[in-house]
GROMACS .gro file of N, CA and C in nm:
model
  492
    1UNK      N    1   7.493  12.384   8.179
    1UNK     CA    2   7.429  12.416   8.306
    1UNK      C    3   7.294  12.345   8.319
    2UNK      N    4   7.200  12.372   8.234
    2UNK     CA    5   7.061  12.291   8.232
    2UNK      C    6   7.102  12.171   8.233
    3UNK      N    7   7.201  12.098   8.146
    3UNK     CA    8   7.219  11.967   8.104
    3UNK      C    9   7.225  11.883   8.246
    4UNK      N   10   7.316  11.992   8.324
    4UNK     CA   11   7.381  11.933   8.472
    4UNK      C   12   7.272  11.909   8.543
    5UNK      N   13   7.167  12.044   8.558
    5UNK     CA   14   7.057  12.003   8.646
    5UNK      C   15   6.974  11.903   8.628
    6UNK      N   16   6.968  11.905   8.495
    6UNK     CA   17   6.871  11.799   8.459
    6UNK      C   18   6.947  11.651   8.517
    7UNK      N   19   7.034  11.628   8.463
    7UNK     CA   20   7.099  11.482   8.494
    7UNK      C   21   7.102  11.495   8.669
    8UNK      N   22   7.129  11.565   8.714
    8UNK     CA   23   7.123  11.539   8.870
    8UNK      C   24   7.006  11.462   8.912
    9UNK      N   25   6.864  11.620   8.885
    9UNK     CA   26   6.748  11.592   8.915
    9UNK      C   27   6.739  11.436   8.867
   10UNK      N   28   6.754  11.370   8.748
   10UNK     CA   29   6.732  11.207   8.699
   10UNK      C   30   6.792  11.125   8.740
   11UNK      N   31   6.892  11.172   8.826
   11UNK     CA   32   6.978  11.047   8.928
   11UNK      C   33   6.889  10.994   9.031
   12UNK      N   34   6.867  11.163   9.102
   12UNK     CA   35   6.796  11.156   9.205
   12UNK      C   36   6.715  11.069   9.211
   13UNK      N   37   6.601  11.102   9.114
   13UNK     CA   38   6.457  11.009   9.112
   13UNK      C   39   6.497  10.905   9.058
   14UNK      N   40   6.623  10.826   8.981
   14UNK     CA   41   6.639  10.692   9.031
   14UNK      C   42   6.674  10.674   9.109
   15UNK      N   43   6.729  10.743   9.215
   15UNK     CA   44   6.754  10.687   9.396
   15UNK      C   45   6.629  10.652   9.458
   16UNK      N   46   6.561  10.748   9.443
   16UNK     CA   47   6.406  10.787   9.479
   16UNK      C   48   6.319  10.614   9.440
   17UNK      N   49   6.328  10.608   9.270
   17UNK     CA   50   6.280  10.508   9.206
   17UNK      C   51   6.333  10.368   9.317
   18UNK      N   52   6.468  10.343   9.311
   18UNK     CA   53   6.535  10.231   9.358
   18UNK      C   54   6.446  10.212   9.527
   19UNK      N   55   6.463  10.288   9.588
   19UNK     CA   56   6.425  10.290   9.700
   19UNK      C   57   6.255  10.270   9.733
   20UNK      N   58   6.167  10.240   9.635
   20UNK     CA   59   6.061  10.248   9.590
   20UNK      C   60   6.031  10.115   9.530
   21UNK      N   61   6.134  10.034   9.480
   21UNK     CA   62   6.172   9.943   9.447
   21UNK      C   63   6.171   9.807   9.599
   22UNK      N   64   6.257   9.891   9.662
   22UNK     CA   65   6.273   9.793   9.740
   22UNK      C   66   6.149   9.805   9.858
   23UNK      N   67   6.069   9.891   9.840
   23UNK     CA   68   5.924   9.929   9.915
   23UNK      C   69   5.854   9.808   9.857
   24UNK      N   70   5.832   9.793   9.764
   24UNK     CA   71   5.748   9.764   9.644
   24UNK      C   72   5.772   9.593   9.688
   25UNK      N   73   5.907   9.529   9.701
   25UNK     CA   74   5.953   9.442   9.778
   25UNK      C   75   5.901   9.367   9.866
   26UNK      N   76   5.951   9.436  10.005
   26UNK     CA   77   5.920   9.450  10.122
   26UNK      C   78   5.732   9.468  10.141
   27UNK      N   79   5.686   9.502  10.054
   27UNK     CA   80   5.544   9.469  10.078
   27UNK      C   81   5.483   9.405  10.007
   28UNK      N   82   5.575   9.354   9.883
   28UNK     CA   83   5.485   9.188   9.885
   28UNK      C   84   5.520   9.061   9.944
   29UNK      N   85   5.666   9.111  10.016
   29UNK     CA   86   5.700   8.972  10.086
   29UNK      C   87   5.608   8.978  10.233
   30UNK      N   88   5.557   9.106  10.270
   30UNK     CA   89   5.483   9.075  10.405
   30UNK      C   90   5.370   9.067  10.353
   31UNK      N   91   5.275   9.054  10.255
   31UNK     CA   92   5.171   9.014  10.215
   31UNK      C   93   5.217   8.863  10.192
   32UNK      N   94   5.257   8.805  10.127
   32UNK     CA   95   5.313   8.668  10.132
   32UNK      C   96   5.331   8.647  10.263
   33UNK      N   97   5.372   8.647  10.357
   33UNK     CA   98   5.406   8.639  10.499
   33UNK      C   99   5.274   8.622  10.554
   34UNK      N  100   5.199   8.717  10.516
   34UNK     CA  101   5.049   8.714  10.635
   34UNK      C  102   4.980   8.657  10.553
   35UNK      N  103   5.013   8.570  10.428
   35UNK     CA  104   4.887   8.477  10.399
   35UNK      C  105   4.954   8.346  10.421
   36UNK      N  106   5.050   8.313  10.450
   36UNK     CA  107   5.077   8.191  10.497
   36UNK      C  108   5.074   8.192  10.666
   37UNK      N  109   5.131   8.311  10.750
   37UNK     CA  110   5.045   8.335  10.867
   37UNK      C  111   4.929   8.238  10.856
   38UNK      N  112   4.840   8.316  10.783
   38UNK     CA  113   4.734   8.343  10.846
   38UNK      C  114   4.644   8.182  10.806
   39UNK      N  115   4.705   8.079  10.677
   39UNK     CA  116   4.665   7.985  10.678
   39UNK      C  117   4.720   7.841  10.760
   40UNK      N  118   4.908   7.885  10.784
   40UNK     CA  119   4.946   7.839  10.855
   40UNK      C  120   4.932   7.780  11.004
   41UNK      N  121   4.891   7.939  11.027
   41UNK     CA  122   4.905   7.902  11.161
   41UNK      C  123   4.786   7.987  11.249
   42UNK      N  124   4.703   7.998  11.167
   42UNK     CA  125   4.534   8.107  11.163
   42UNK      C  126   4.571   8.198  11.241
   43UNK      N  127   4.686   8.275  11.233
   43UNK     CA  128   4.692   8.399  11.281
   43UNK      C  129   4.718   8.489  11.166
   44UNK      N  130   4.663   8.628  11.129
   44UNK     CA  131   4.750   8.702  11.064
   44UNK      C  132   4.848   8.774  11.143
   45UNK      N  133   4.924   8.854  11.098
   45UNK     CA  134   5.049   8.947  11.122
   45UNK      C  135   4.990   9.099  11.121
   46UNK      N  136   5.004   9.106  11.248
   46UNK     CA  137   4.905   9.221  11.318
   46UNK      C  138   4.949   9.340  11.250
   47UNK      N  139   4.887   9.431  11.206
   47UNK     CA  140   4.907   9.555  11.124
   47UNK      C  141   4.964   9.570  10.984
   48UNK      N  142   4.921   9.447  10.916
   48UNK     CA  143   4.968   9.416  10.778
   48UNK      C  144   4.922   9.561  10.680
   49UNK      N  145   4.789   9.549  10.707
   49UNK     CA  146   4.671   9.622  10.616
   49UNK      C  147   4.761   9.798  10.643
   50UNK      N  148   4.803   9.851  10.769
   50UNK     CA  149   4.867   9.969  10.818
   50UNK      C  150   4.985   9.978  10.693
   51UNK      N  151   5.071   9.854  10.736
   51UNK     CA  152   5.185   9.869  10.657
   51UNK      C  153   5.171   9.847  10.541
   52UNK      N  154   5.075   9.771  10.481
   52UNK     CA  155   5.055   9.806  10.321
   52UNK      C  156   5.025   9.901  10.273
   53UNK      N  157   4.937   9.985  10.345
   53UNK     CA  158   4.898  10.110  10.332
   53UNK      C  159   5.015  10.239  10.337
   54UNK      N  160   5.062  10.213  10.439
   54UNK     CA  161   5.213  10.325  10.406
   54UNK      C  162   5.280  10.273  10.348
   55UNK      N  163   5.333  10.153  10.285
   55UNK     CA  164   5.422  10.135  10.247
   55UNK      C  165   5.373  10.147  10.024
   56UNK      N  166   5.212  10.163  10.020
   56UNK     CA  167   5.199  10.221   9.917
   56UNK      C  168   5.202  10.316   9.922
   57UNK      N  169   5.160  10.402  10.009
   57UNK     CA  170   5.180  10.593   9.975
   57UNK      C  171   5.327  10.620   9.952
   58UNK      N  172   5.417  10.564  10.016
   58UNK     CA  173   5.611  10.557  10.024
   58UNK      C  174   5.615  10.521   9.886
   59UNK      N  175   5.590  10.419   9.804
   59UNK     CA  176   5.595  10.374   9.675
   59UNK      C  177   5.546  10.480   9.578
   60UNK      N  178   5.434  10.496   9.554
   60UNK     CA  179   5.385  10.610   9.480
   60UNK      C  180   5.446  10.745   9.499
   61UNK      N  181   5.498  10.761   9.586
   61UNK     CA  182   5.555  10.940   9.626
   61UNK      C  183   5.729  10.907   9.571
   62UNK      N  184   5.771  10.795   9.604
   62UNK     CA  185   5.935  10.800   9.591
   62UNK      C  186   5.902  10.744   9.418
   63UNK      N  187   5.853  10.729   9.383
   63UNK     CA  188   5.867  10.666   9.169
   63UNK      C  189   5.767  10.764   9.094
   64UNK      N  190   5.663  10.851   9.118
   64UNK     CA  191   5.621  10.966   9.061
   64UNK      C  192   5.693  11.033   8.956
   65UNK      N  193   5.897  11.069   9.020
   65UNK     CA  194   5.929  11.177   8.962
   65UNK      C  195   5.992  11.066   8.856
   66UNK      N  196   6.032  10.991   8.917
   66UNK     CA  197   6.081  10.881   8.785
   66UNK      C  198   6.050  10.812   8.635
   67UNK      N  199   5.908  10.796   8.647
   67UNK     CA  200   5.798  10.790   8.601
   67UNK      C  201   5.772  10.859   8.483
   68UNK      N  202   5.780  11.062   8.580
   68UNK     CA  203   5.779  11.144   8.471
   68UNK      C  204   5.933  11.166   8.376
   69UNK      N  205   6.074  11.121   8.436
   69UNK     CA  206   6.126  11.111   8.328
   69UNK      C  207   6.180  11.007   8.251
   70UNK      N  208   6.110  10.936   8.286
   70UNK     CA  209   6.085  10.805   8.168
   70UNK      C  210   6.014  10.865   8.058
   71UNK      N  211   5.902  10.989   8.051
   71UNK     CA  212   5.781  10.950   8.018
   71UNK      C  213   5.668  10.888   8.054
   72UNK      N  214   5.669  10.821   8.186
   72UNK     CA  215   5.569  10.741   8.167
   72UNK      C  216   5.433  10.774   8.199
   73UNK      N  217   5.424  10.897   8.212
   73UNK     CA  218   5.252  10.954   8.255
   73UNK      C  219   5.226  11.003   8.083
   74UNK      N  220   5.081  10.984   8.103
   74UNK     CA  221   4.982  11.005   8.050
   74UNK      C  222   5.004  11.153   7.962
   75UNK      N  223   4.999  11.159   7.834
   75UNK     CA  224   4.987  11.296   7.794
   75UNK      C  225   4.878  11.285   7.704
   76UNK      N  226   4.841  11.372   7.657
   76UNK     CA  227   4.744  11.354   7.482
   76UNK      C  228   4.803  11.491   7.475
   77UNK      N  229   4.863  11.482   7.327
   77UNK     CA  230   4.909  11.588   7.246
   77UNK      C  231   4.867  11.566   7.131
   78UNK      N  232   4.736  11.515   7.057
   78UNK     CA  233   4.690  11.488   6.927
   78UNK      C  234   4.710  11.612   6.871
   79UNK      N  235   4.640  11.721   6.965
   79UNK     CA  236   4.601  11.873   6.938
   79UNK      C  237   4.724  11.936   6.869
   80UNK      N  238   4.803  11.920   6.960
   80UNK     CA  239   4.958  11.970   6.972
   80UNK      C  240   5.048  11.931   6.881
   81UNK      N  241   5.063  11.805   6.860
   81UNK     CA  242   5.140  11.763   6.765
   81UNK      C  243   5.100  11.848   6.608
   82UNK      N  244   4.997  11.879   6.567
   82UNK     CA  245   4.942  11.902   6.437
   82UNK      C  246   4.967  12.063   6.435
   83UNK      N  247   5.064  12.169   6.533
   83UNK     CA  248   5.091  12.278   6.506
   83UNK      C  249   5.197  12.314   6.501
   84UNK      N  250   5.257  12.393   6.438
   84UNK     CA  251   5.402  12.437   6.426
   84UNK      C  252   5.499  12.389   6.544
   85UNK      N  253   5.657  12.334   6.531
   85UNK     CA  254   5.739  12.326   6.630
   85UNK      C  255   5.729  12.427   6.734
   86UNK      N  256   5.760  12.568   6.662
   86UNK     CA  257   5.739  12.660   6.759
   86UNK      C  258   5.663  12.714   6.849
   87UNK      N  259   5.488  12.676   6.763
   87UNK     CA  260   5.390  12.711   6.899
   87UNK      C  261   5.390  12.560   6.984
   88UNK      N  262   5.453  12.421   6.948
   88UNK     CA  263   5.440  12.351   7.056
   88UNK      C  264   5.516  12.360   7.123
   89UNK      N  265   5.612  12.442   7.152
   89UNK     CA  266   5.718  12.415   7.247
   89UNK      C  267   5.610  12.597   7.347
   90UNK      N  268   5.613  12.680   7.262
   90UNK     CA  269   5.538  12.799   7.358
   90UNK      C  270   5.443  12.693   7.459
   91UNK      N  271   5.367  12.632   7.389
   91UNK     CA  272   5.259  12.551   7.485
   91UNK      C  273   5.316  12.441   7.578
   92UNK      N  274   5.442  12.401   7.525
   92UNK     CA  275   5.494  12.258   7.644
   92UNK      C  276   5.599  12.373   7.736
   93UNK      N  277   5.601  12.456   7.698
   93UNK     CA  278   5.663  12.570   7.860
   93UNK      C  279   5.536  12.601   7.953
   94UNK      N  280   5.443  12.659   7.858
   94UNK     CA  281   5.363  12.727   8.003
   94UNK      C  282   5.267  12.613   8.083
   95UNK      N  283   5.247  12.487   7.972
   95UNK     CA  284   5.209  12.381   8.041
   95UNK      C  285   5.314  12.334   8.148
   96UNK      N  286   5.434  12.330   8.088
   96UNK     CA  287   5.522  12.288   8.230
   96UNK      C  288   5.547  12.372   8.323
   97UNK      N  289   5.525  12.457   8.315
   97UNK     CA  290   5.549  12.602   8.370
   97UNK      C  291   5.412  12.598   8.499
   98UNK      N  292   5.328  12.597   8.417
   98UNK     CA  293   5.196  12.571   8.550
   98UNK      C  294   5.187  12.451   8.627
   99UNK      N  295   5.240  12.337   8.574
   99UNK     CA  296   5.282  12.229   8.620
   99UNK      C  297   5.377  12.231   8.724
  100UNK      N  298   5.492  12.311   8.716
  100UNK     CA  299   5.552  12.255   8.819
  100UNK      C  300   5.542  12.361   8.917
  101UNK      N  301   5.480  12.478   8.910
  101UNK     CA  302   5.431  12.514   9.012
  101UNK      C  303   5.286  12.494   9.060
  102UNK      N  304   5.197  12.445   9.015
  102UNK     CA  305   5.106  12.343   9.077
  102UNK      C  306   5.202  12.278   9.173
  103UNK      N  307   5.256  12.161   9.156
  103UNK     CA  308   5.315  12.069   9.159
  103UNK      C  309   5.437  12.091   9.359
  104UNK      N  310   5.505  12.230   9.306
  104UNK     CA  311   5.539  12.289   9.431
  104UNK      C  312   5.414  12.356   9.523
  105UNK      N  313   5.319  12.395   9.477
  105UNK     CA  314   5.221  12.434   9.574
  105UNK      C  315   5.192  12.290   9.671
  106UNK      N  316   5.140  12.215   9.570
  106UNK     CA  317   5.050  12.062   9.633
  106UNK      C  318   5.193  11.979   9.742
  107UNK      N  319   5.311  12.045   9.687
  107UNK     CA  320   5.455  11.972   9.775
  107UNK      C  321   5.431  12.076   9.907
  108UNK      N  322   5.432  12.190   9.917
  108UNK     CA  323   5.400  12.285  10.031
  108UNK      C  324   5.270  12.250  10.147
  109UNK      N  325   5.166  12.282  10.064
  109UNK     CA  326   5.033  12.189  10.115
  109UNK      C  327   5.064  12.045  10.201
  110UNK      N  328   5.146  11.959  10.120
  110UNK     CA  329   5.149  11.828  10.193
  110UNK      C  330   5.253  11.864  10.323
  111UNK      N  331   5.377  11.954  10.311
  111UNK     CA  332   5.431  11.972  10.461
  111UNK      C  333   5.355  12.062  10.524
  112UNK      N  334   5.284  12.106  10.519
  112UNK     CA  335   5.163  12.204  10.603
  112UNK      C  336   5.088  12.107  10.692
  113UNK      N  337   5.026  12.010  10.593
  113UNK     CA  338   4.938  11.891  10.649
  113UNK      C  339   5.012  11.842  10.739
  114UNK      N  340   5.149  11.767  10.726
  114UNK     CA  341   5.228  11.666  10.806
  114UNK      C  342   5.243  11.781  10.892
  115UNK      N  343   5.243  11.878  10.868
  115UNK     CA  344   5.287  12.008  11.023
  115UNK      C  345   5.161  11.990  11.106
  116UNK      N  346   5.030  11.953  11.033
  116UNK     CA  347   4.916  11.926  11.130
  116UNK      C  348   4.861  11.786  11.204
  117UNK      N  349   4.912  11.716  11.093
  117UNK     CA  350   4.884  11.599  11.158
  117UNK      C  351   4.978  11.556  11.251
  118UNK      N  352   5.091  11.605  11.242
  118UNK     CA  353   5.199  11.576  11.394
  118UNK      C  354   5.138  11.621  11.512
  119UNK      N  355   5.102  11.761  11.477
  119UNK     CA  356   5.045  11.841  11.638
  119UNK      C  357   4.919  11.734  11.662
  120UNK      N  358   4.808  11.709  11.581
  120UNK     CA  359   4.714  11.656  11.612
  120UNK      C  360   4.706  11.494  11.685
  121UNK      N  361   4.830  11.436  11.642
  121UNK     CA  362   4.871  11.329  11.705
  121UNK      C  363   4.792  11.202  11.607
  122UNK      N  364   4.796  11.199  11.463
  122UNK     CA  365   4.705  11.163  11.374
  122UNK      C  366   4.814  10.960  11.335
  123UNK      N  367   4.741  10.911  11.399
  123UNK     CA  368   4.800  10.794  11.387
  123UNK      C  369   4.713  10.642  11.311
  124UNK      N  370   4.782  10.531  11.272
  124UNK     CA  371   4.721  10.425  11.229
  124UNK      C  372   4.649  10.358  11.293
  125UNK      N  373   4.535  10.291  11.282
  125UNK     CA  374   4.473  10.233  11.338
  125UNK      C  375   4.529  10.137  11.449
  126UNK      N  376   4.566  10.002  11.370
  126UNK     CA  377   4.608   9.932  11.475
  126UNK      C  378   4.773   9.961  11.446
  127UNK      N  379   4.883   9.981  11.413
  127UNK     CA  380   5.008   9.975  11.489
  127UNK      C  381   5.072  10.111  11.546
  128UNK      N  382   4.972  10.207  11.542
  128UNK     CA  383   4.943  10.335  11.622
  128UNK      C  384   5.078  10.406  11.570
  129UNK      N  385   5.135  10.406  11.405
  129UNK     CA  386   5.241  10.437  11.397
  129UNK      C  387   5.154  10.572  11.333
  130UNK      N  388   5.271  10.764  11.365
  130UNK     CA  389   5.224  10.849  11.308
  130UNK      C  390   5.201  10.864  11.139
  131UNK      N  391   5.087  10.941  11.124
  131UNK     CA  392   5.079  10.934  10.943
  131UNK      C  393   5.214  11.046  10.918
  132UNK      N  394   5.201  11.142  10.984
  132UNK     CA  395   5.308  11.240  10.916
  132UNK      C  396   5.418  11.250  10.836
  133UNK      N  397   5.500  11.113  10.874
  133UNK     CA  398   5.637  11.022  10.787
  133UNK      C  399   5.624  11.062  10.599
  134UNK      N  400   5.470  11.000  10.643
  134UNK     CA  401   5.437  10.934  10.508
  134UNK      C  402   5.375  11.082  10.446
  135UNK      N  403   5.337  11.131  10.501
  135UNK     CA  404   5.272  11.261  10.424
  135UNK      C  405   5.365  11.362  10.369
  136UNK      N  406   5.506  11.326  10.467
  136UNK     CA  407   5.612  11.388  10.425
  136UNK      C  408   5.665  11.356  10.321
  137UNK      N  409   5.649  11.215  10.305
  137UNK     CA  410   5.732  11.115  10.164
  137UNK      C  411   5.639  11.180  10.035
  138UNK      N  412   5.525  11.211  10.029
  138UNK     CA  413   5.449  11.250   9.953
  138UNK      C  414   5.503  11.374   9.895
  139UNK      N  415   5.521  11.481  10.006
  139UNK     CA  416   5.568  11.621   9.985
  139UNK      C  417   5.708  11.584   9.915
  140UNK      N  418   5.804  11.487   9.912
  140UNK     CA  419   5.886  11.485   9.889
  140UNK      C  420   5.870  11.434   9.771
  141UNK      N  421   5.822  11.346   9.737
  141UNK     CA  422   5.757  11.287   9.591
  141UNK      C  423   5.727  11.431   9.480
  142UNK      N  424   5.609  11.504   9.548
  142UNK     CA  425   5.564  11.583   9.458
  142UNK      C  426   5.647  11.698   9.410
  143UNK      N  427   5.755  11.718   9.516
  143UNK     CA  428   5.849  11.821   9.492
  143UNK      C  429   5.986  11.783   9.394
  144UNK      N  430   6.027  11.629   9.428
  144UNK     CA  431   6.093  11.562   9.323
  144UNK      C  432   5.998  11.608   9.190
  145UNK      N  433   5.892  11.570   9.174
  145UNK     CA  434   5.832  11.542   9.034
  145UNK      C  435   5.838  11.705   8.967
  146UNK      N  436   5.841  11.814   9.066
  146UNK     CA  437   5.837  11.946   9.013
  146UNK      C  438   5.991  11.978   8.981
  147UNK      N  439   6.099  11.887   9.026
  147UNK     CA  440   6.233  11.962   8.975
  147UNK      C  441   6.207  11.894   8.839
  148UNK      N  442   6.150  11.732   8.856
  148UNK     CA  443   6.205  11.683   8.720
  148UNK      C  444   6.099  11.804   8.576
  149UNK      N  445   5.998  11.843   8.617
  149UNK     CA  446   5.941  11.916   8.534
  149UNK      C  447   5.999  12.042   8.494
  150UNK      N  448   6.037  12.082   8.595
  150UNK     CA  449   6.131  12.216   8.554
  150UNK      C  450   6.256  12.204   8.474
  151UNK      N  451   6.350  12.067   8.458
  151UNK     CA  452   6.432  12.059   8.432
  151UNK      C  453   6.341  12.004   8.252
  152UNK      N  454   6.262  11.943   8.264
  152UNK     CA  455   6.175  11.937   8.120
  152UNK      C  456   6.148  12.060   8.050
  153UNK      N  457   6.157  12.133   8.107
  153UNK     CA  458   6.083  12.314   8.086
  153UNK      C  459   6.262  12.324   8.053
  154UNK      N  460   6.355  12.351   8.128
  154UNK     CA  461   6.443  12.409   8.083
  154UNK      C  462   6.496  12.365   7.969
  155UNK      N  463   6.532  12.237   7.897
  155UNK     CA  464   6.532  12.162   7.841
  155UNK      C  465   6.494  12.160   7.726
  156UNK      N  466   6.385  12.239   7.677
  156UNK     CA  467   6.307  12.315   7.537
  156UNK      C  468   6.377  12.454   7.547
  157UNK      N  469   6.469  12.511   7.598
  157UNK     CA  470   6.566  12.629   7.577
  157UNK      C  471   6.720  12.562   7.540
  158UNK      N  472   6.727  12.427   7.491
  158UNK     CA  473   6.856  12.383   7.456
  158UNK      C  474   6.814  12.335   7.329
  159UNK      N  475   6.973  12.308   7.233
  159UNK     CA  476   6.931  12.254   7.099
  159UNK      C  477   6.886  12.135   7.125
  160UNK      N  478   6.866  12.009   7.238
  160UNK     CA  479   6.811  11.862   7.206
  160UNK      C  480   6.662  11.954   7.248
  161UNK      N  481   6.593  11.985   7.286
  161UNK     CA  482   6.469  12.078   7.342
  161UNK      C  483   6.444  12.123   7.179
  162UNK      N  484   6.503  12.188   7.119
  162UNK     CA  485   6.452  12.254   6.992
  162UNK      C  486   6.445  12.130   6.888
  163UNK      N  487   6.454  11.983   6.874
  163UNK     CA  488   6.451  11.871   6.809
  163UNK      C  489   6.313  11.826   6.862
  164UNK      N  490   6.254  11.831   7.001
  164UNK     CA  491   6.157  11.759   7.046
  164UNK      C  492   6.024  11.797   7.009
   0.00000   0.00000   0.00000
């Protein structure tokens, strides 16, 4: 049962990842684009700076949860490592445990925001496109990154969890 959730949740955020991928893409080929624009033919490509800008918040929110199950964020466990299996796993639950509900709060918070910045009519400078999209991609990011944590948390209640 854990095993299942877990592997789902890690599909997901390589869909998430892939799609983040091709963000990641798509905005260096229009940065390439508006510097030959812009030496070419001394125009830039009107709302580059907009779309680089969402199209990094889209990047960072869709590869977050991926990230975390790679491993690839940041831990220090010097402390941790040097105490019994058993009190590190007590401590890598309630750390994940506060983690991923942090993690669902700050995902709630961000659709609260996009619930405000829609009403408020909160848009980009110059290609007057709404922020809300993107604030949503965020909420969706941070809430990916809280299944993959929970499924890390469940995960220390299985025998590969009692090896780690």
């Amino acid at each position: 049962m854990i095993k299942g959730y877990v592997n789902i949740v890690n599909k997901a955020s390589k869909g998430l990842e892939n799609i983040a991928a091709v963000i990641l893409f798509l905005s260096a080929m229009l940065v390439i684009a508006n510097v030959i624009s812009r030496r070419v033919f001394n125009t830039p490509i009107t709302g580059t700076l907009d779309l680089v800008l969402f199209f990094t918040t889209a990047l960072i929110a869709l590869s977050i949860a991926y990230c975390a199950v790679e491993g690839g964020h940041i831990s220090i466990s010097i402390f941790v490592d040097r105490l019994p299996k058993r009190v590190q796993k007590v401590i890598n639950v309630v750390i994940g445990t506060i983690s991923a509900l942090f993690l669902v709060l700050v995902s709630r918070q961000l659709v609260l925001y996009a619930i405000s910045s829609h009403s408020s009519g909160d848009v980009s400078l110059t290609l007057r496109w709404p922020h809300y999209p993107f604030i949503l991609l965020l909420a969706v990011g941070f809430g990916a990154l809280a299944l993959v944590v929970v499924g890390q948390v469940l995960s220390l209640f299985t025998e590969e969890g009692e090896q780690r």
